[in-house]
Amino acid sequence: MQQAMSVFVLNSKAAKPVDMDEESRSCDTEQPTAHTSDEQLMLAYCGGHSDASGIAAFNELFTRYKQPLFGFFRRRLADPAQAEELTQETFIVILRSSGRYEPTALFRTYLYSIGFTILRSHRRKLAFRALFQSTADTTREPAMHTSIEADIQIRQAVGRLEHIDREVLLLREFEQLSYAEIARVLGLPVNTVRTRLFRARTALHEILSAPVARLSAATLAEGATRVELKERS
């Protein structure tokens, strides 16, 4: 497991999992391909996590999901460093629980279920600390540093949705999970997922369609004049 854990490099496309002994990589070792399913890779690791083929299988899984999983946390946390930390923690949990893995669902469903559990635990810890540190709400949506007004409006609108509706929408639109997968991750009936998704999309449309009060330069000037006259009187 220690060898597999050495591949955790989230933001470097050039980084490669090369911490294994070169001697263990014989040309006879079967390497995973793009056609190998996630479930086959996980089973390969579970069946041979101590040898080169098992480590190569897990490395391939990590390569496939490190950025999507980071994005999952980044959309829900303000601090990118925390998102990276929880991404690594998720993969560590998968490594440590590999002996109990059973392919009863898609691997990505299994992955995001663990990620969601870790996220909830993280939020509980933040809320607990906030009680004693008098900090501001630490479960707010990510602070965006972008000049694209439309992107800001969408993210703010998503942040105004109810918690479960927001999670269903994000899992569907960003993680692109099926209704059945979302139901499994959130522990909801499939019909509830459908209803929540429809409600979230409707609410989001209404929020984005609502007129936004914008003050023109003339209105601002008029207001400033009124304030000035009031101060003089």
Coordinates of C-alpha atoms in Angstrom, one line a residue, residues 222-233:
E222 CA -28.7 61.8 -8.4
G223 CA -28.4 59.9 -5.2
A224 CA -25.1 61.5 -4.4
T225 CA -26.6 64.9 -5.0
R226 CA -29.4 64.2 -2.6
V227 CA -27.0 63.1 0.1
E228 CA -25.0 66.3 -0.4
L229 CA -28.0 68.6 -0.2
K230 CA -29.2 66.8 2.9
E231 CA -25.9 67.2 4.6
R232 CA -25.9 71.0 3.9
S233 CA -29.4 71.5 5.2

